[in-house]
Amino acid sequence: MLAQVADLVPPAVGDDCTRIGVDGVDGAGKSTFARELAEALRRLGRPVVELTVDDWHHPRERRYARGRRSPEGFWLDSFDYERLVTECLRPLGPSGTRRYRAAGHDLGTDRLLFDELDSAPAGAAVVVDGLFLHRAELEGAFDLTVFVDVPFEVSAARMAVRDGSPPDPAHPDLRRYVEAQRTYFAECAPRDRADLVVDNTELDAPYLVQAPLD
């Protein structure tokens, strides 16, 4: 299936990069999928840049300004989309300089980052994983999007193994995250807007649900 998805990634136009967004809820498996897609693209001989929206959080004070349990705060205040677009995704877009900043924030130290710019190879496939990639602030930021789809019951169980969080998506401790993602579904319809939808309920047997018609 990964080879099939890799074959659907548009070819480079001249030296321009191709930006692929891998979207999905917490625990969907999008980071693993993005990493494996990057490897599949390399096997096709394409240069690849791997990035994550997790490196573009707002500082802690901004993220929790509405309260540490606020779904609205998670939806509205988690990520610095302005910097993500202007310093990273736009330079990697059509006619861009390919000079980009890979990260704008260190989650461990809560420090903003302004490191030297990196240079993407000409014609690189840029694979970006993260939450909320079909929101309005990121419209036009990707050349192909993949939504990695799993039920909340499955994603919560995976997060419980990974993070030690409650396995029940209805648990109050998960309300901030689950309700924010329900808001995202209602406002942005990522399953409908994604170019590709991958059902990742079974990690050993993901399959392509939706693909372009042409």
GROMACS .gro file of C-alpha atoms in nm, residues 85-212:
model
  128
   85VAL     CA    1   0.390   2.865   0.664
   86THR     CA    2   0.620   3.163   0.618
   87GLU     CA    3   0.944   3.004   0.740
   88CYS     CA    4   0.895   2.643   0.632
   89LEU     CA    5   0.615   2.546   0.394
   90ARG     CA    6   0.602   2.849   0.163
   91PRO     CA    7   0.976   2.846   0.080
   92LEU     CA    8   0.930   2.478  -0.011
   93GLY     CA    9   0.637   2.558  -0.240
   94PRO     CA   10   0.614   2.652  -0.608
   95SER     CA   11   0.892   2.891  -0.713
   96GLY     CA   12   1.015   2.891  -0.353
   97THR     CA   13   1.374   2.939  -0.247
   98ARG     CA   14   1.392   2.589  -0.090
   99ARG     CA   15   1.560   2.762   0.206
  100TYR     CA   16   1.349   2.666   0.506
  101ARG     CA   17   1.353   2.643   0.885
  102ALA     CA   18   1.284   2.289   1.003
  103ALA     CA   19   1.164   2.376   1.356
  104GLY     CA   20   1.034   2.683   1.535
  105HIS     CA   21   0.994   2.553   1.890
  106ASP     CA   22   1.153   2.300   2.125
  107LEU     CA   23   0.872   2.131   2.317
  108GLY     CA   24   1.104   1.998   2.587
  109THR     CA   25   1.259   2.333   2.679
  110ASP     CA   26   0.964   2.548   2.564
  111ARG     CA   27   1.215   2.761   2.374
  112LEU     CA   28   1.144   2.934   2.044
  113LEU     CA   29   1.395   2.840   1.775
  114PHE     CA   30   1.549   3.063   1.511
  115ASP     CA   31   1.823   2.833   1.384
  116GLU     CA   32   2.000   2.870   1.053
  117LEU     CA   33   1.794   2.784   0.747
  118ASP     CA   34   1.831   2.447   0.578
  119SER     CA   35   1.833   2.390   0.201
  120ALA     CA   36   1.606   2.129   0.045
  121PRO     CA   37   1.740   1.934  -0.253
  122ALA     CA   38   1.599   2.032  -0.590
  123GLY     CA   39   1.279   1.841  -0.660
  124ALA     CA   40   1.256   1.699  -0.308
  125ALA     CA   41   0.946   1.528  -0.175
  126VAL     CA   42   0.872   1.704   0.155
  127VAL     CA   43   0.677   1.477   0.392
  128VAL     CA   44   0.510   1.664   0.679
  129ASP     CA   45   0.312   1.489   0.952
  130GLY     CA   46   0.087   1.659   1.204
  131LEU     CA   47  -0.254   1.737   1.344
  132PHE     CA   48  -0.510   1.967   1.182
  133LEU     CA   49  -0.341   1.989   0.840
  134HIS     CA   50  -0.665   2.070   0.657
  135ARG     CA   51  -0.747   2.380   0.859
  136ALA     CA   52  -0.790   2.718   0.688
  137GLU     CA   53  -0.448   2.851   0.791
  138LEU     CA   54  -0.280   2.575   0.589
  139GLU     CA   55  -0.494   2.596   0.276
  140GLY     CA   56  -0.269   2.563  -0.028
  141ALA     CA   57   0.032   2.465   0.183
  142PHE     CA   58   0.045   2.106   0.051
  143ASP     CA   59   0.051   1.956  -0.296
  144LEU     CA   60  -0.094   1.624  -0.175
  145THR     CA   61  -0.262   1.537   0.154
  146VAL     CA   62  -0.315   1.200   0.319
  147PHE     CA   63  -0.562   1.151   0.605
  148VAL     CA   64  -0.470   0.854   0.824
  149ASP     CA   65  -0.807   0.742   0.958
  150VAL     CA   66  -0.879   0.541   1.275
  151PRO     CA   67  -1.170   0.543   1.523
  152PHE     CA   68  -1.114   0.731   1.849
  153GLU     CA   69  -1.143   0.400   2.038
  154VAL     CA   70  -0.838   0.274   1.850
  155SER     CA   71  -0.634   0.593   1.873
  156ALA     CA   72  -0.701   0.627   2.247
  157ALA     CA   73  -0.590   0.268   2.307
  158ARG     CA   74  -0.266   0.335   2.118
  159MET     CA   75  -0.204   0.655   2.315
  160ALA     CA   76  -0.257   0.459   2.638
  161VAL     CA   77   0.028   0.226   2.539
  162ARG     CA   78   0.248   0.511   2.415
  163ASP     CA   79   0.181   0.777   2.678
  164GLY     CA   80   0.011   0.602   2.969
  165SER     CA   81  -0.309   0.802   2.912
  166PRO     CA   82  -0.659   0.654   2.969
  167PRO     CA   83  -0.764   0.408   2.696
  168ASP     CA   84  -1.124   0.532   2.689
  169PRO     CA   85  -1.173   0.834   2.455
  170ALA     CA   86  -1.466   0.945   2.675
  171HIS     CA   87  -1.239   0.980   2.980
  172PRO     CA   88  -1.227   1.340   3.113
  173ASP     CA   89  -0.847   1.345   3.083
  174LEU     CA   90  -0.879   1.309   2.705
  175ARG     CA   91  -1.155   1.565   2.658
  176ARG     CA   92  -0.912   1.844   2.558
  177TYR     CA   93  -0.778   1.637   2.270
  178VAL     CA   94  -1.081   1.439   2.154
  179GLU     CA   95  -1.321   1.734   2.156
  180ALA     CA   96  -1.069   1.955   1.975
  181GLN     CA   97  -1.040   1.693   1.705
  182ARG     CA   98  -1.418   1.663   1.682
  183THR     CA   99  -1.424   2.040   1.626
  184TYR     CA  100  -1.167   1.994   1.351
  185PHE     CA  101  -1.381   1.728   1.181
  186ALA     CA  102  -1.690   1.949   1.200
  187GLU     CA  103  -1.521   2.266   1.072
  188CYS     CA  104  -1.272   2.128   0.820
  189ALA     CA  105  -1.397   1.783   0.706
  190PRO     CA  106  -1.046   1.641   0.658
  191ARG     CA  107  -1.168   1.298   0.544
  192ASP     CA  108  -1.356   1.463   0.257
  193ARG     CA  109  -1.087   1.712   0.165
  194ALA     CA  110  -0.784   1.484   0.175
  195ASP     CA  111  -0.650   1.364  -0.158
  196LEU     CA  112  -0.593   1.018  -0.009
  197VAL     CA  113  -0.755   0.848   0.290
  198VAL     CA  114  -0.580   0.550   0.450
  199ASP     CA  115  -0.763   0.328   0.698
  200ASN     CA  116  -0.498   0.250   0.959
  201THR     CA  117  -0.720   0.069   1.210
  202GLU     CA  118  -0.508  -0.244   1.167
  203LEU     CA  119  -0.144  -0.139   1.183
  204ASP     CA  120  -0.034  -0.451   0.998
  205ALA     CA  121  -0.296  -0.410   0.724
  206PRO     CA  122  -0.359  -0.045   0.632
  207TYR     CA  123  -0.548   0.011   0.310
  208LEU     CA  124  -0.629   0.296   0.076
  209VAL     CA  125  -0.992   0.406   0.109
  210GLN     CA  126  -0.989   0.710  -0.116
  211ALA     CA  127  -0.762   0.801  -0.405
  212PRO     CA  128  -0.772   1.057  -0.688
   0.00000   0.00000   0.00000
